[in-house]
């Protein structure tokens, strides 16, 4: 009779498998915290599995990918923040993202085929369209030469 009573009591407690019955539950530590990342390692791993990129996904793959994504995001945000500050703005807009990416050589190469909505274009005037400097210099130099003998 006692045996059946204890068995019924053990069945009543669910979710205590692998630890002592009735003991305090440990606080779970995410893989992002273990890796020291802000990006979600678990979510990246889930997307890798669901995306069917490979039959099997190793335990280190989502950690590495999350770290790379976090680094890229931090790099783009830092440069875009600097672009916003240069334009005397406190909020990053798509224009600042575009300026940050296109002015950086490596990010520009990585995102060469990407169009950023409401980003505009880099400011650049073709040198052919600019007024010629040689004509302006020649026009100014004879006037200076004419003035200098009068002063002497």
N, CA, C and O of each residue as an XYZ file, in Angstrom:
608
protein
N       0.818     -1.192      0.000
C       0.000      0.000      0.000
C       0.858      1.251      0.000
O       0.549      2.206     -0.712
N       1.934      1.270      0.786
C       2.798      2.446      0.820
C       3.493      2.645     -0.521
O       3.709      3.781     -0.944
N       3.836      1.581     -1.177
C       4.532      1.670     -2.449
C       3.646      2.372     -3.473
O       4.120      3.243     -4.201
N       2.354      2.000     -3.539
C       1.469      2.634     -4.501
C       1.229      4.094     -4.135
O       1.033      4.921     -5.026
N       1.240      4.432     -2.846
C       1.042      5.817     -2.409
C       2.215      6.699     -2.829
O       2.016      7.833     -3.265
N       3.443      6.178     -2.698
C       4.604      6.978     -3.093
C       4.678      7.120     -4.602
O       5.092      8.160     -5.115
N       4.283      6.091     -5.300
C       4.301      6.162     -6.749
C       3.316      7.200     -7.250
O       3.610      7.929     -8.197
N       2.161      7.275     -6.631
C       1.165      8.267     -7.023
C       1.680      9.670     -6.724
O       1.433     10.606     -7.484
N       2.408      9.808     -5.598
C       2.960     11.113     -5.238
C       4.045     11.542     -6.210
O       4.150     12.724     -6.539
N       4.848     10.603     -6.670
C       5.909     10.920     -7.614
C       5.335     11.298     -8.968
O       5.896     12.151     -9.656
N       4.226     10.680     -9.364
C       3.615     11.011    -10.638
C       2.993     12.399    -10.603
O       2.908     13.058    -11.640
N       2.567     12.846     -9.463
C       1.927     14.150     -9.331
C       2.885     15.287     -9.644
O       2.467     16.320    -10.168
N       4.172     15.112     -9.328
C       5.157     16.166     -9.598
C       5.675     16.021    -11.022
O       6.387     15.068    -11.338
N       5.324     16.948    -11.857
C       5.778     16.899    -13.244
C       6.862     17.957    -13.454
O       6.868     18.992    -12.787
N       7.760     17.692    -14.369
C       8.787     18.665    -14.719
C       9.964     18.662    -13.778
O      10.815     19.547    -13.866
N      10.047     17.695    -12.877
C      11.171     17.653    -11.948
C      12.186     16.605    -12.365
O      13.029     16.209    -11.559
N      12.122     16.151    -13.599
C      13.036     15.113    -14.062
C      14.459     15.641    -14.102
O      14.704     16.750    -14.576
N      15.387     14.854    -13.610
C      16.791     15.230    -13.663
C      17.266     16.047    -12.487
O      18.445     16.395    -12.425
N      16.395     16.364    -11.555
C      16.829     17.067    -10.341
C      16.080     16.491     -9.150
O      15.098     15.766     -9.306
N      16.548     16.819     -7.989
C      15.939     16.267     -6.774
C      14.543     16.828     -6.611
O      14.325     18.024     -6.806
N      13.616     15.993     -6.261
C      12.213     16.390     -6.126
C      12.073     17.463     -5.060
O      12.565     17.316     -3.941
N      11.406     18.524     -5.417
C      11.126     19.580     -4.454
C      12.254     20.571     -4.263
O      12.092     21.527     -3.505
N      13.387     20.389     -4.913
C      14.516     21.296     -4.756
C      14.276     22.605     -5.495
O      13.420     22.663     -6.378
N      15.016     23.660     -5.151
C      14.834     24.950     -5.838
C      15.299     24.861     -7.287
O      16.343     24.279     -7.580
N      14.532     25.429     -8.168
C      14.845     25.381     -9.599
C      15.914     26.428     -9.914
O      15.808     27.576     -9.481
N      16.952     26.030    -10.674
C      18.018     26.956    -11.076
C      17.498     27.929    -12.118
O      16.632     27.590    -12.925
N      18.031     29.133    -12.094
C      17.692     30.111    -13.125
C      18.409     29.712    -14.411
O      19.613     29.459    -14.403
N      17.657     29.655    -15.525
C      18.257     29.236    -16.784
C      19.177     30.323    -17.324
O      18.882     31.514    -17.223
N      20.287     29.897    -17.893
C      21.254     30.827    -18.494
C      21.242     30.585    -19.993
O      21.536     29.481    -20.451
N      20.901     31.620    -20.760
C      20.805     31.465    -22.211
C      22.192     31.337    -22.830
O      23.202     31.708    -22.231
N      22.207     30.804    -24.037
C      23.483     30.666    -24.748
C      24.026     32.030    -25.149
O      25.236     32.194    -25.303
N      23.152     32.999    -25.317
C      23.615     34.357    -25.636
C      24.398     34.932    -24.464
O      25.429     35.575    -24.658
N      23.909     34.701    -23.244
C      24.608     35.199    -22.057
C      25.937     34.476    -21.898
O      26.952     35.092    -21.572
N      25.930     33.159    -22.129
C      27.176     32.390    -22.017
C      28.219     32.888    -23.000
O      29.406     32.946    -22.680
N      27.773     33.251    -24.203
C      28.706     33.720    -25.234
C      29.000     35.211    -25.095
O      29.884     35.726    -25.779
N      28.283     35.907    -24.228
C      28.494     37.344    -24.056
C      27.965     38.155    -25.222
O      28.561     39.162    -25.603
N      26.845     37.721    -25.795
C      26.273     38.378    -26.969
C      24.924     39.005    -26.644
O      24.257     38.629    -25.680
N      24.542     39.971    -27.472
C      23.215     40.571    -27.382
C      22.245     39.886    -28.336
O      21.045     39.830    -28.067
N      22.751     39.371    -29.439
C      21.901     38.717    -30.429
C      21.478     37.336    -29.915
O      22.254     36.674    -29.225
N      20.257     36.895    -30.244
C      19.738     35.632    -29.709
C      20.326     34.408    -30.414
O      20.044     34.160    -31.586
N      21.142     33.651    -29.687
C      21.772     32.464    -30.257
C      20.724     31.385    -30.536
O      20.780     30.719    -31.570
N      19.778     31.212    -29.626
C      18.745     30.194    -29.801
C      17.891     30.435    -31.025
O      17.573     29.502    -31.763
N      17.519     31.684    -31.244
C      16.689     32.030    -32.405
C      17.465     31.819    -33.701
O      16.916     31.314    -34.680
N      18.742     32.206    -33.709
C      19.576     32.004    -34.901
C      19.692     30.512    -35.197
O      19.615     30.096    -36.353
N      19.878     29.707    -34.151
C      19.954     28.263    -34.339
C      18.654     27.689    -34.881
O      18.663     26.804    -35.737
N      17.540     28.199    -34.377
C      16.239     27.729    -34.868
C      16.061     28.069    -36.343
O      15.565     27.251    -37.118
N      16.465     29.279    -36.728
C      16.342     29.677    -38.136
C      17.266     28.845    -39.027
O      16.908     28.517    -40.158
N      18.450     28.506    -38.521
C      19.361     27.665    -39.299
C      18.748     26.290    -39.545
O      18.861     25.732    -40.636
N      18.097     25.753    -38.511
C      17.477     24.431    -38.655
C      16.252     24.493    -39.559
O      16.080     23.651    -40.441
N      15.411     25.483    -39.339
C      14.185     25.596    -40.133
C      14.474     25.936    -41.589
O      13.710     25.559    -42.477
N      15.553     26.636    -41.837
C      15.892     27.036    -43.196
C      16.390     25.892    -44.051
O      16.494     26.026    -45.270
N      16.700     24.761    -43.422
C      17.173     23.563    -44.128
C      18.423     23.875    -44.960
O      18.544     23.430    -46.102
N      19.343     24.636    -44.380
C      20.593     24.930    -45.064
C      21.493     23.699    -45.070
O      22.327     23.528    -45.959
N      21.312     22.844    -44.065
C      22.052     21.593    -43.980
C      21.202     20.603    -43.192
O      20.273     20.994    -42.485
N      21.530     19.312    -43.320
C      20.767     18.306    -42.582
C      20.962     18.477    -41.088
O      20.025     18.335    -40.302
N      22.195     18.785    -40.708
C      22.502     18.924    -39.282
C      23.200     20.251    -39.036
O      23.933     20.749    -39.891
N      22.964     20.821    -37.855
C      23.572     22.103    -37.486
C      24.339     21.887    -36.185
O      23.768     21.446    -35.188
N      25.626     22.197    -36.199
C      26.458     22.026    -35.011
C      26.088     23.024    -33.921
O      25.374     23.995    -34.173
N      26.577     22.781    -32.711
C      26.237     23.647    -31.578
C      26.950     24.996    -31.659
O      26.449     25.992    -31.138
N      28.112     25.035    -32.309
C      28.869     26.287    -32.379
C      28.426     27.207    -33.502
O      28.709     28.405    -33.477
N      27.730     26.649    -34.493
C      27.350     27.436    -35.675
C      26.447     28.618    -35.337
O      26.732     29.727    -35.788
N      25.364     28.437    -34.560
C      24.520     29.600    -34.254
C      25.220     30.644    -33.397
O      24.935     31.836    -33.514
N      26.131     30.206    -32.540
C      26.881     31.159    -31.701
C      27.772     32.030    -32.578
O      27.812     33.250    -32.421
N      28.477     31.398    -33.491
C      29.391     32.121    -34.387
C      28.610     33.071    -35.284
O      28.996     34.228    -35.451
N      27.511     32.588    -35.861
C      26.716     33.420    -36.761
C      26.110     34.604    -36.017
O      26.083     35.718    -36.540
N      25.624     34.370    -34.799
C      25.062     35.461    -33.996
C      26.134     36.505    -33.677
O      25.859     37.705    -33.686
N      27.348     36.049    -33.399
C      28.449     36.979    -33.108
C      28.791     37.820    -34.337
O      29.036     39.021    -34.219
N      28.810     37.198    -35.507
C      29.116     37.925    -36.750
C      28.026     38.954    -37.038
O      28.322     40.097    -37.385
N      26.769     38.548    -36.894
C      25.658     39.469    -37.144
C      25.681     40.644    -36.169
O      25.418     41.785    -36.549
N      25.999     40.351    -34.911
C      26.070     41.421    -33.910
C      27.190     42.406    -34.240
O      27.019     43.617    -34.104
N      28.332     41.881    -34.671
C      29.446     42.756    -35.034
C      29.077     43.665    -36.207
O      29.346     44.866    -36.179
N      28.456     43.078    -37.241
C      28.073     43.872    -38.414
C      27.057     44.949    -38.039
O      27.157     46.089    -38.494
N      26.089     44.589    -37.217
C      25.074     45.556    -36.791
C      25.716     46.693    -36.001
O      25.389     47.861    -36.212
N      26.632     46.351    -35.088
C      27.298     47.377    -34.285
C      28.129     48.308    -35.162
O      28.157     49.519    -34.942
N      28.800     47.742    -36.149
C      29.642     48.543    -37.056
C      28.791     49.527    -37.852
O      29.119     50.710    -37.941
N      27.687     49.029    -38.434
C      26.818     49.890    -39.238
C      26.187     50.968    -38.366
O      26.104     52.126    -38.775
N      25.741     50.596    -37.165
C      25.095     51.578    -36.286
C      26.073     52.649    -35.809
O      25.710     53.818    -35.679
N      27.306     52.243    -35.551
C      28.298     53.239    -35.122
C      28.562     54.259    -36.230
O      28.581     55.464    -35.981
N      28.763     53.769    -37.453
C      29.030     54.676    -38.571
C      27.801     55.543    -38.887
O      27.938     56.725    -39.203
N      26.607     54.954    -38.803
C      25.391     55.723    -39.059
C      25.170     56.765    -37.968
O      24.684     57.860    -38.249
N      25.517     56.442    -36.746
C      25.421     57.416    -35.656
C      26.361     58.587    -35.870
O      26.005     59.735    -35.601
N      27.566     58.298    -36.356
C      28.515     59.372    -36.672
C      27.988     60.241    -37.804
O      28.145     61.461    -37.775
N      27.353     59.610    -38.819
C      26.789     60.378    -39.929
C      25.646     61.260    -39.440
O      25.502     62.396    -39.892
N      24.837     60.747    -38.526
C      23.737     61.542    -37.967
C      24.285     62.726    -37.173
O      23.755     63.834    -37.243
N      25.353     62.473    -36.419
C      25.964     63.548    -35.623
C      26.559     64.624    -36.534
O      26.482     65.814    -36.229
N      27.157     64.198    -37.658
C      27.716     65.154    -38.617
C      26.631     66.053    -39.202
O      26.879     67.220    -39.510
N      25.431     65.504    -39.353
C      24.293     66.281    -39.874
C      23.496     66.954    -38.769
O      22.395     67.453    -39.005
N      24.054     66.967    -37.556
C      23.433     67.616    -36.386
C      22.047     67.044    -36.087
O      21.115     67.779    -35.761
N      21.929     65.722    -36.203
C      20.676     65.027    -35.881
C      20.937     64.035    -34.754
O      22.043     63.514    -34.612
N      19.907     63.784    -33.958
C      20.059     62.830    -32.857
C      19.424     61.483    -33.191
O      19.515     60.542    -32.403
N      18.786     61.388    -34.346
C      18.097     60.158    -34.734
C      18.634     59.664    -36.072
O      18.806     60.443    -37.010
N      18.898     58.349    -36.149
C      19.414     57.761    -37.384
C      18.258     57.531    -38.347
O      17.251     56.921    -37.988
N      18.410     58.020    -39.565
C      17.406     57.824    -40.613
C      18.062     57.022    -41.743
O      19.282     56.854    -41.745
N      17.274     56.527    -42.701
C      17.871     55.736    -43.791
C      18.983     56.460    -44.544
O      19.917     55.821    -45.029
N      18.897     57.765    -44.646
C      19.946     58.538    -45.318
C      21.290     58.364    -44.614
O      22.326     58.234    -45.266
N      21.268     58.363    -43.281
C      22.494     58.198    -42.511
C      23.062     56.794    -42.702
O      24.278     56.617    -42.771
N      22.178     55.793    -42.786
C      22.634     54.427    -43.041
C      23.338     54.347    -44.396
O      24.408     53.752    -44.518
N      22.724     54.952    -45.403
C      23.319     54.920    -46.742
C      24.679     55.613    -46.755
O      25.639     55.085    -47.317
N      24.766     56.787    -46.143
C      26.036     57.512    -46.121
C      27.111     56.703    -45.404
O      28.264     56.670    -45.834
N      26.724     56.049    -44.303
C      27.683     55.248    -43.540
C      28.192     54.074    -44.361
O      29.394     53.808    -44.390
N      27.285     53.373    -45.029
C      27.663     52.172    -45.771
C      28.472     52.518    -47.011
O      29.490     51.882    -47.284
N      28.028     53.523    -47.767
C      28.703     53.836    -49.028
C      30.060     54.502    -48.809
O      30.943     54.380    -49.659
N      30.247     55.203    -47.691
C      31.532     55.853    -47.433
C      32.561     54.901    -46.835
O      33.752     55.212    -46.811
N      32.112     53.740    -46.353
C      33.036     52.734    -45.822
C      33.370     51.750    -46.943
O      32.476     51.213    -47.596
N      34.653     51.521    -47.156
C      35.079     50.702    -48.296
C      34.594     49.256    -48.178
O      34.046     48.705    -49.133
N      34.797     48.637    -47.001
C      34.451     47.221    -46.847
C      32.942     47.002    -46.810
O      32.435     46.072    -47.438
N      32.222     47.851    -46.078
C      30.757     47.713    -46.041
C      30.162     48.013    -47.410
O      29.189     47.380    -47.821
N      30.744     48.977    -48.113
C      30.274     49.294    -49.457
C      30.423     48.116    -50.402
O      29.563     47.873    -51.249
N      31.531     47.380    -50.251
C      31.744     46.205    -51.088
C      30.766     45.088    -50.717
O      30.239     44.400    -51.592
N      30.526     44.912    -49.403
C      29.614     43.867    -48.940
C      28.180     44.131    -49.392
O      27.468     43.210    -49.791
N      27.767     45.386    -49.328
C      26.385     45.752    -49.643
C      26.299     46.516    -50.967
O      25.492     47.436    -51.106
N      27.127     46.134    -51.928
C      27.173     46.844    -53.206
C      25.861     46.733    -53.972
O      25.438     47.700    -54.606
N      25.217     45.585    -53.928
C      23.998     45.392    -54.705
C      22.733     45.710    -53.940
O      21.642     45.349    -54.381
N      22.850     46.377    -52.803
C      21.699     46.651    -51.935
C      21.187     48.062    -52.170
O      21.969     49.010    -52.249
N      19.868     48.199    -52.282
C      19.230     49.508    -52.383
C      18.570     49.826    -51.056
O      17.780     49.026    -50.555
N      18.873     50.963    -50.484
C      18.278     51.375    -49.210
C      17.153     52.358    -49.517
O      17.383     53.412    -50.110
N      15.937     52.005    -49.109
C      14.780     52.855    -49.369
C      14.930     54.191    -48.652
O      15.318     54.226    -47.485
N      14.629     55.280    -49.334
C      14.723     56.651    -48.816
C      16.150     57.004    -48.414
O      16.364     57.856    -47.551
N      17.132     56.344    -49.044
C      18.525     56.616    -48.716
C      19.143     57.688    -49.593
O      20.085     58.362    -49.177
N      18.623     57.854    -50.805
C      19.196     58.827    -51.729
C      20.461     58.299    -52.369
O      20.642     57.089    -52.507
N      21.337     59.210    -52.758
C      22.609     58.852    -53.382
C      23.731     59.631    -52.713
O      23.485     60.598    -51.993
N      24.959     59.203    -52.957
C      26.111     59.933    -52.430
C      26.269     61.243    -53.193
O      26.117     61.264    -54.415
N      26.568     62.330    -52.497
C      26.774     63.590    -53.216
C      28.085     63.564    -53.998
O      29.160     63.396    -53.423
N      27.979     63.734    -55.330
C      29.168     63.747    -56.183
C      28.835     64.504    -57.451
O      27.813     64.254    -58.089
N      29.707     65.431    -57.811
C      29.546     66.170    -59.055
C      30.688     65.775    -59.976
O      31.858     65.828    -59.597
N      30.334     65.384    -61.177
C      31.341     64.993    -62.162
C      32.250     66.197    -62.454
O      31.756     67.292    -62.721
N      33.563     65.999    -62.405
C      34.490     67.121    -62.622
C      34.307     67.840    -63.965
O      34.642     69.019    -64.083
N      33.783     67.150    -64.965
C      33.555     67.765    -66.273
C      32.523     68.884    -66.157
O      32.596     69.872    -66.888
N      31.573     68.738    -65.251
C      30.496     69.715    -65.108
C      30.897     70.947    -64.301
O      30.189     71.954    -64.313
N      32.018     70.874    -63.607
C      32.466     72.004    -62.793
C      33.088     73.081    -63.677
O      33.624     72.765    -64.740
N      33.027     74.353    -63.258
C      33.664     75.421    -64.047
C      35.174     75.228    -64.069
O      35.769     74.727    -63.114
N      35.784     75.639    -65.187
C      37.218     75.427    -65.351
C      37.994     76.399    -64.482
O      37.702     77.595    -64.452
N      38.998     75.865    -63.767
C      39.792     76.679    -62.852
C      40.868     77.462    -63.608
O      41.234     78.555    -63.176
N      41.376     76.945    -64.704
C      42.467     77.591    -65.438
C      42.018     78.936    -66.009
O      42.779     79.902    -65.959
N      40.823     79.021    -66.541
C      40.307     80.275    -67.101
C      40.122     81.307    -65.994
O      40.383     82.492    -66.200
N      39.698     80.886    -64.882
C      39.488     81.805    -63.756
C      40.822     82.332    -63.242
O      40.924     83.509    -62.897
N      41.850     81.478    -63.185
C      43.161     81.908    -62.712
C      43.798     82.896    -63.689
O      44.402     83.876    -63.254
N      43.678     82.664    -64.990
C      44.258     83.554    -65.994
C      43.588     84.925    -65.953
O      44.252     85.947    -66.127
N      42.296     84.948    -65.727
C      41.571     86.217    -65.674
C      41.998     87.033    -64.450
O      42.060     88.260    -64.516
N      42.284     86.373    -63.362
C      42.667     87.079    -62.136
C      44.121     87.529    -62.173
O      44.437     88.604    -61.664
N      45.013     86.741    -62.760
C      46.436     87.063    -62.721
C      46.799     88.347    -63.486
O      47.651     89.085    -62.990
N      46.217     88.675    -64.664
C      46.567     89.928    -65.321
C      46.113     91.140    -64.509
O      46.799     92.162    -64.508
N      45.002     91.054    -63.837
C      44.527     92.176    -63.021
C      45.505     92.467    -61.897
O      45.789     93.623    -61.583
N      46.019     91.391    -61.293
C      46.985     91.574    -60.214
C      48.270     92.189    -60.765
O      48.886     93.037    -60.120
N      48.663     91.763    -61.940
C      49.891     92.287    -62.559
C      49.702     93.775    -62.907
O      50.647     94.557    -62.794
N      48.515     94.162    -63.321
C      48.243     95.548    -63.667
C      48.230     96.430    -62.421
O      48.665     97.580    -62.469
N      47.743     95.905    -61.332
C      47.663     96.685    -60.092
C      49.025     96.883    -59.467
O      49.308     97.948    -58.918
N      49.868     95.878    -59.542
C      51.148     95.990    -58.854
C      52.048     97.092    -59.421
O      52.709     97.752    -58.619
N      52.135     97.353    -60.747
C      52.972     98.456    -61.230
C      52.412     99.815    -60.788
O      53.188    100.728    -60.502
N      51.110     99.965    -60.728
C      50.522    101.247    -60.315
C      50.910    101.563    -58.884
O      51.186    102.714    -58.545
N      50.930    100.519    -58.032
C      51.295    100.747    -56.642
C      52.757    101.130    -56.506
O      53.118    101.902    -55.617
N      53.591    100.605    -57.369
C      55.036    100.882    -57.288
C      55.294    102.226    -57.872
O      56.441    102.672    -57.912
